[in-house]
Amino acid sequence: MATDVISERGGKSDFWQGVRLSMPVVVASAPFAVLFGALAVDNGFSVLEAFLMSALVYGGASQMVGIQLFGQHVAPWLIVLSIFAVNFRHVLYSAGIGRRIAHWPVISQALGYFILTDPQFAVAEARAVSGKTVGFAWYLGLGLPVYVCWVVESALGAVFGKLIPDTHALGIDFLLPIYFLGLVLGFRKRPLWLPVVIASAAASIIAYKTVGSPWHVSIGAIAGVLLAVILPPHHSGVEAKR
């Protein structure tokens, strides 16, 4: 009985620790969620459809691509293919995070994969690298507030989008890139960090100039992964921690 009480308290503590870590992402992603809702309505979506797309797809960049293609009356198979291409990096994230959550029940793993985002992967991976267990309660506390706020804010954007000033003019849209930069720097002691970052950044910039957004995100990620596969760890000048 005492063990169960301690375990329950530990789970609650881990959950709220995850919630605290999620707050920067909640704040930084809010303008994008509201912007999506407003753009969705402008492209012919109803408020309910915008709400459901955020709740079921839950992928900022792919949702933006989706509403743009829907507005252009593109073939459904091309819309699906485009969203898959934009979200391809999540295949890489899932492969990486899978080893961290393999001890969870299958249903919990499925939920974990569903709420997996860029910052969710980065923070969870950093926790695992530090030697801490990626528990379900902690992971849920980290991801659930972001998901709920994204869905709610998308609906608010769909309803009140025309009343909201330009986020670019306010500079709020710069919060998320700053947050991601901090996450990337957190991995700077890992083998191949600098070459992988340079390769990803270069490929992403080239793709942005040639292919366009948001394809540059997945292309940059793939370039970094390929370099990490090709080069042996000692090329980074930092030995891997055992």
CSV table of C-alpha atoms in Angstrom, one decimal:
chain,number,residue,atom,x,y,z
A,1,MET,CA,0.0,0.0,0.0
A,2,ALA,CA,2.8,2.4,0.9
A,3,THR,CA,4.6,1.6,-2.3
A,4,ASP,CA,1.4,2.4,-4.3
A,5,VAL,CA,1.0,5.8,-2.5
A,6,ILE,CA,4.6,6.7,-3.2
A,7,SER,CA,4.2,5.6,-6.9
A,8,GLU,CA,1.0,7.7,-7.2
A,9,ARG,CA,2.6,10.8,-5.7
A,10,GLY,CA,5.7,10.3,-7.9
A,11,GLY,CA,3.5,10.1,-11.0
A,12,LYS,CA,1.6,13.3,-10.1
A,13,SER,CA,4.9,15.0,-9.4
A,14,ASP,CA,6.3,13.9,-12.8
A,15,PHE,CA,3.1,15.0,-14.6
A,16,TRP,CA,3.3,18.5,-13.2
A,17,GLN,CA,7.0,18.7,-13.9
A,18,GLY,CA,6.1,18.0,-17.5
A,19,VAL,CA,3.4,20.6,-17.5
A,20,ARG,CA,5.8,23.2,-16.3
A,21,LEU,CA,8.2,22.3,-19.1
A,22,SER,CA,5.4,22.6,-21.6
A,23,MET,CA,4.6,26.3,-20.8
A,24,PRO,CA,7.2,27.9,-23.2
A,25,VAL,CA,5.8,25.8,-26.0
A,26,VAL,CA,2.2,26.6,-25.2
A,27,VAL,CA,3.0,30.4,-25.2
A,28,ALA,CA,5.2,30.2,-28.4
A,29,SER,CA,2.8,28.1,-30.4
A,30,ALA,CA,-0.3,30.1,-29.6
A,31,PRO,CA,0.0,32.7,-32.4
A,32,PHE,CA,0.4,29.9,-34.9
A,33,ALA,CA,-2.6,28.1,-33.7
A,34,VAL,CA,-4.7,31.2,-33.9
A,35,LEU,CA,-3.3,32.0,-37.3
A,36,PHE,CA,-4.2,28.5,-38.5
A,37,GLY,CA,-7.8,28.9,-37.4
A,38,ALA,CA,-8.2,32.3,-39.1
A,39,LEU,CA,-6.6,31.0,-42.3
A,40,ALA,CA,-8.7,27.9,-42.3
A,41,VAL,CA,-11.9,29.9,-42.2
A,42,ASP,CA,-10.6,32.2,-44.9
A,43,ASN,CA,-10.0,29.1,-47.1
A,44,GLY,CA,-13.6,27.9,-46.8
A,45,PHE,CA,-13.4,25.8,-43.7
A,46,SER,CA,-16.1,26.0,-41.0
A,47,VAL,CA,-15.2,26.6,-37.4
A,48,LEU,CA,-16.0,22.9,-36.7
A,49,GLU,CA,-13.8,21.7,-39.5
A,50,ALA,CA,-10.9,23.9,-38.4
A,51,PHE,CA,-11.3,22.5,-34.9
A,52,LEU,CA,-11.4,18.9,-36.0
A,53,MET,CA,-8.4,19.3,-38.3
A,54,SER,CA,-6.3,20.6,-35.3
A,55,ALA,CA,-7.7,17.8,-33.1
A,56,LEU,CA,-7.1,14.9,-35.5
A,57,VAL,CA,-4.1,16.0,-37.6
A,58,TYR,CA,-2.3,18.0,-34.9
A,59,GLY,CA,0.6,19.2,-37.1
A,60,GLY,CA,1.1,22.9,-37.5
A,61,ALA,CA,3.1,23.0,-40.8
A,62,SER,CA,1.1,20.1,-42.4
A,63,GLN,CA,-2.2,21.8,-41.4
A,64,MET,CA,-1.1,25.0,-43.1
A,65,VAL,CA,-0.2,23.1,-46.3
A,66,GLY,CA,-3.5,21.2,-46.1
A,67,ILE,CA,-5.7,24.3,-46.0
A,68,GLN,CA,-3.8,26.0,-48.8
A,69,LEU,CA,-4.2,22.9,-51.0
A,70,PHE,CA,-7.9,22.5,-50.1
A,71,GLY,CA,-8.4,26.1,-51.1
A,72,GLN,CA,-6.9,25.4,-54.5
A,73,HIS,CA,-9.1,22.3,-55.1
A,74,VAL,CA,-6.2,20.0,-55.5
A,75,ALA,CA,-6.7,16.2,-55.8
A,76,PRO,CA,-7.2,14.5,-52.4
A,77,TRP,CA,-4.3,12.1,-53.0
A,78,LEU,CA,-1.9,15.0,-53.6
A,79,ILE,CA,-3.1,16.6,-50.4
A,80,VAL,CA,-2.4,13.4,-48.4
A,81,LEU,CA,1.0,13.0,-50.1
A,82,SER,CA,2.0,16.6,-49.4
A,83,ILE,CA,1.0,16.4,-45.7
A,84,PHE,CA,3.0,13.1,-45.4
A,85,ALA,CA,6.1,14.7,-47.0
A,86,VAL,CA,5.9,17.7,-44.6
A,87,ASN,CA,5.5,15.4,-41.6
A,88,PHE,CA,8.1,12.9,-42.7
A,89,ARG,CA,10.4,14.0,-39.9
A,90,HIS,CA,8.0,12.5,-37.5
A,91,VAL,CA,8.9,9.1,-38.8
A,92,LEU,CA,12.4,9.8,-37.7
A,93,TYR,CA,11.2,11.2,-34.3
A,94,SER,CA,9.1,8.1,-33.8
A,95,ALA,CA,12.0,5.8,-34.5
A,96,GLY,CA,14.1,7.7,-32.0
A,97,ILE,CA,11.6,8.0,-29.2
A,98,GLY,CA,10.4,4.4,-29.6
A,99,ARG,CA,13.4,3.1,-27.7
A,100,ARG,CA,12.7,5.5,-24.8
A,101,ILE,CA,9.0,4.5,-24.4
A,102,ALA,CA,9.2,0.8,-25.2
A,103,HIS,CA,8.4,-0.1,-21.6
A,104,TRP,CA,5.0,1.6,-21.8
A,105,PRO,CA,1.8,-0.3,-22.5
A,106,VAL,CA,0.8,-0.4,-26.2
A,107,ILE,CA,-2.1,2.1,-25.7
A,108,SER,CA,0.1,4.5,-23.9
A,109,GLN,CA,2.7,4.3,-26.6
A,110,ALA,CA,0.0,5.0,-29.2
A,111,LEU,CA,-1.0,8.1,-27.3
A,112,GLY,CA,2.6,9.1,-27.0
A,113,TYR,CA,3.2,8.9,-30.7
A,114,PHE,CA,0.1,10.9,-31.4
A,115,ILE,CA,1.1,13.9,-29.3
A,116,LEU,CA,4.7,13.7,-30.5
A,117,THR,CA,5.9,17.1,-31.7
A,118,ASP,CA,9.3,18.7,-32.5
A,119,PRO,CA,9.8,20.1,-28.9
A,120,GLN,CA,8.2,17.0,-27.3
A,121,PHE,CA,10.9,14.9,-29.0
A,122,ALA,CA,13.7,17.2,-28.2
A,123,VAL,CA,12.8,17.6,-24.5
A,124,ALA,CA,12.1,13.9,-24.1
A,125,GLU,CA,15.4,12.9,-25.8
A,126,ALA,CA,17.3,15.4,-23.6
A,127,ARG,CA,15.8,13.8,-20.5
A,128,ALA,CA,16.7,10.3,-21.7
A,129,VAL,CA,20.3,11.4,-22.5
A,130,SER,CA,20.6,12.9,-19.0
A,131,GLY,CA,20.0,9.4,-17.6
A,132,LYS,CA,16.4,9.9,-16.5
A,133,THR,CA,13.5,7.6,-17.5
A,134,VAL,CA,10.9,9.0,-19.9
A,135,GLY,CA,7.8,8.1,-17.9
A,136,PHE,CA,4.3,8.2,-19.2
A,137,ALA,CA,3.1,10.7,-16.6
A,138,TRP,CA,5.9,13.1,-17.3
A,139,TYR,CA,5.6,12.7,-21.1
A,140,LEU,CA,1.8,13.3,-20.9
A,141,GLY,CA,2.3,16.4,-18.7
A,142,LEU,CA,4.7,17.7,-21.3
A,143,GLY,CA,2.5,17.0,-24.3
A,144,LEU,CA,-1.1,17.3,-23.2
A,145,PRO,CA,-1.2,21.1,-22.4
A,146,VAL,CA,0.3,21.8,-25.8
A,147,TYR,CA,-2.3,19.7,-27.6
A,148,VAL,CA,-5.3,21.0,-25.7
A,149,CYS,CA,-4.2,24.7,-26.1
A,150,TRP,CA,-3.4,24.1,-29.8
A,151,VAL,CA,-6.9,22.8,-30.5
A,152,VAL,CA,-8.7,25.4,-28.4
A,153,GLU,CA,-6.6,28.3,-29.8
A,154,SER,CA,-7.3,27.1,-33.4
A,155,ALA,CA,-11.0,27.2,-32.7
A,156,LEU,CA,-10.6,30.7,-31.2
A,157,GLY,CA,-8.7,31.8,-34.3
A,158,ALA,CA,-11.5,30.4,-36.5
A,159,VAL,CA,-14.1,32.4,-34.6
A,160,PHE,CA,-12.3,35.6,-33.8
A,161,GLY,CA,-9.4,35.5,-36.3
A,162,LYS,CA,-10.3,38.8,-38.1
A,163,LEU,CA,-10.1,40.7,-34.8
A,164,ILE,CA,-6.6,39.6,-34.1
A,165,PRO,CA,-3.7,41.9,-35.2
A,166,ASP,CA,-0.9,40.7,-37.4
A,167,THR,CA,1.4,38.4,-35.3
A,168,HIS,CA,4.3,39.3,-37.6
A,169,ALA,CA,3.9,43.0,-36.7
A,170,LEU,CA,3.9,42.1,-33.0
A,171,GLY,CA,7.0,39.9,-33.3
A,172,ILE,CA,5.3,37.1,-31.4
A,173,ASP,CA,5.9,34.6,-34.2
A,174,PHE,CA,9.6,34.7,-33.3
A,175,LEU,CA,9.2,33.0,-30.0
A,176,LEU,CA,9.0,29.5,-31.3
A,177,PRO,CA,12.3,29.7,-33.4
A,178,ILE,CA,14.0,31.0,-30.3
A,179,TYR,CA,12.7,28.1,-28.2
A,180,PHE,CA,13.8,25.6,-30.8
A,181,LEU,CA,17.3,27.2,-31.0
A,182,GLY,CA,17.6,26.7,-27.2
A,183,LEU,CA,16.6,23.0,-27.6
A,184,VAL,CA,19.2,22.5,-30.4
A,185,LEU,CA,21.9,24.0,-28.3
A,186,GLY,CA,21.1,21.7,-25.5
A,187,PHE,CA,22.5,18.8,-27.6
A,188,ARG,CA,25.8,20.6,-28.3
A,189,LYS,CA,27.9,18.1,-26.3
A,190,ARG,CA,26.7,15.1,-28.4
A,191,PRO,CA,28.9,13.5,-31.1
A,192,LEU,CA,28.5,15.0,-34.5
A,193,TRP,CA,26.4,17.9,-33.2
A,194,LEU,CA,28.1,20.7,-35.1
A,195,PRO,CA,28.4,18.9,-38.5
A,196,VAL,CA,24.8,17.7,-38.3
A,197,VAL,CA,23.5,21.2,-37.4
A,198,ILE,CA,25.5,22.8,-40.2
A,199,ALA,CA,24.4,20.2,-42.8
A,200,SER,CA,20.7,20.5,-41.6
A,201,ALA,CA,20.8,24.3,-41.7
A,202,ALA,CA,22.5,24.4,-45.1
A,203,ALA,CA,20.1,21.9,-46.7
A,204,SER,CA,17.1,23.7,-45.1
A,205,ILE,CA,18.1,27.1,-46.4
A,206,ILE,CA,18.8,25.8,-49.9
A,207,ALA,CA,15.4,23.9,-49.8
A,208,TYR,CA,13.6,27.0,-48.6
A,209,LYS,CA,15.1,29.1,-51.4
A,210,THR,CA,14.4,26.5,-54.1
A,211,VAL,CA,11.5,24.2,-53.0
A,212,GLY,CA,9.8,26.5,-50.6
A,213,SER,CA,8.2,26.3,-47.1
A,214,PRO,CA,7.4,24.1,-45.3
A,215,TRP,CA,9.3,21.4,-47.3
A,216,HIS,CA,12.6,22.8,-46.1
A,217,VAL,CA,11.9,21.4,-42.6
A,218,SER,CA,11.8,17.8,-43.6
A,219,ILE,CA,14.6,18.2,-46.1
A,220,GLY,CA,16.9,19.7,-43.5
A,221,ALA,CA,16.1,16.9,-41.0
A,222,ILE,CA,16.9,14.2,-43.6
A,223,ALA,CA,20.2,15.9,-44.5
A,224,GLY,CA,21.2,15.9,-40.9
A,225,VAL,CA,20.3,12.2,-40.4
A,226,LEU,CA,22.1,11.1,-43.5
A,227,LEU,CA,25.3,12.9,-42.4
A,228,ALA,CA,25.0,11.3,-39.0
A,229,VAL,CA,24.7,7.9,-40.6
A,230,ILE,CA,27.6,8.4,-43.0
A,231,LEU,CA,30.2,9.9,-40.6
A,232,PRO,CA,31.6,8.0,-37.7
A,233,PRO,CA,31.1,9.6,-34.2
A,234,HIS,CA,34.8,10.5,-33.7
A,235,HIS,CA,34.6,13.1,-36.5
A,236,SER,CA,32.8,15.4,-34.1
A,237,GLY,CA,35.8,15.7,-31.9
A,238,VAL,CA,33.7,14.7,-28.9
A,239,GLU,CA,33.6,11.2,-27.5
A,240,ALA,CA,30.2,9.7,-26.9
A,241,LYS,CA,29.2,9.4,-23.3
A,242,ARG,CA,28.8,5.8,-22.3
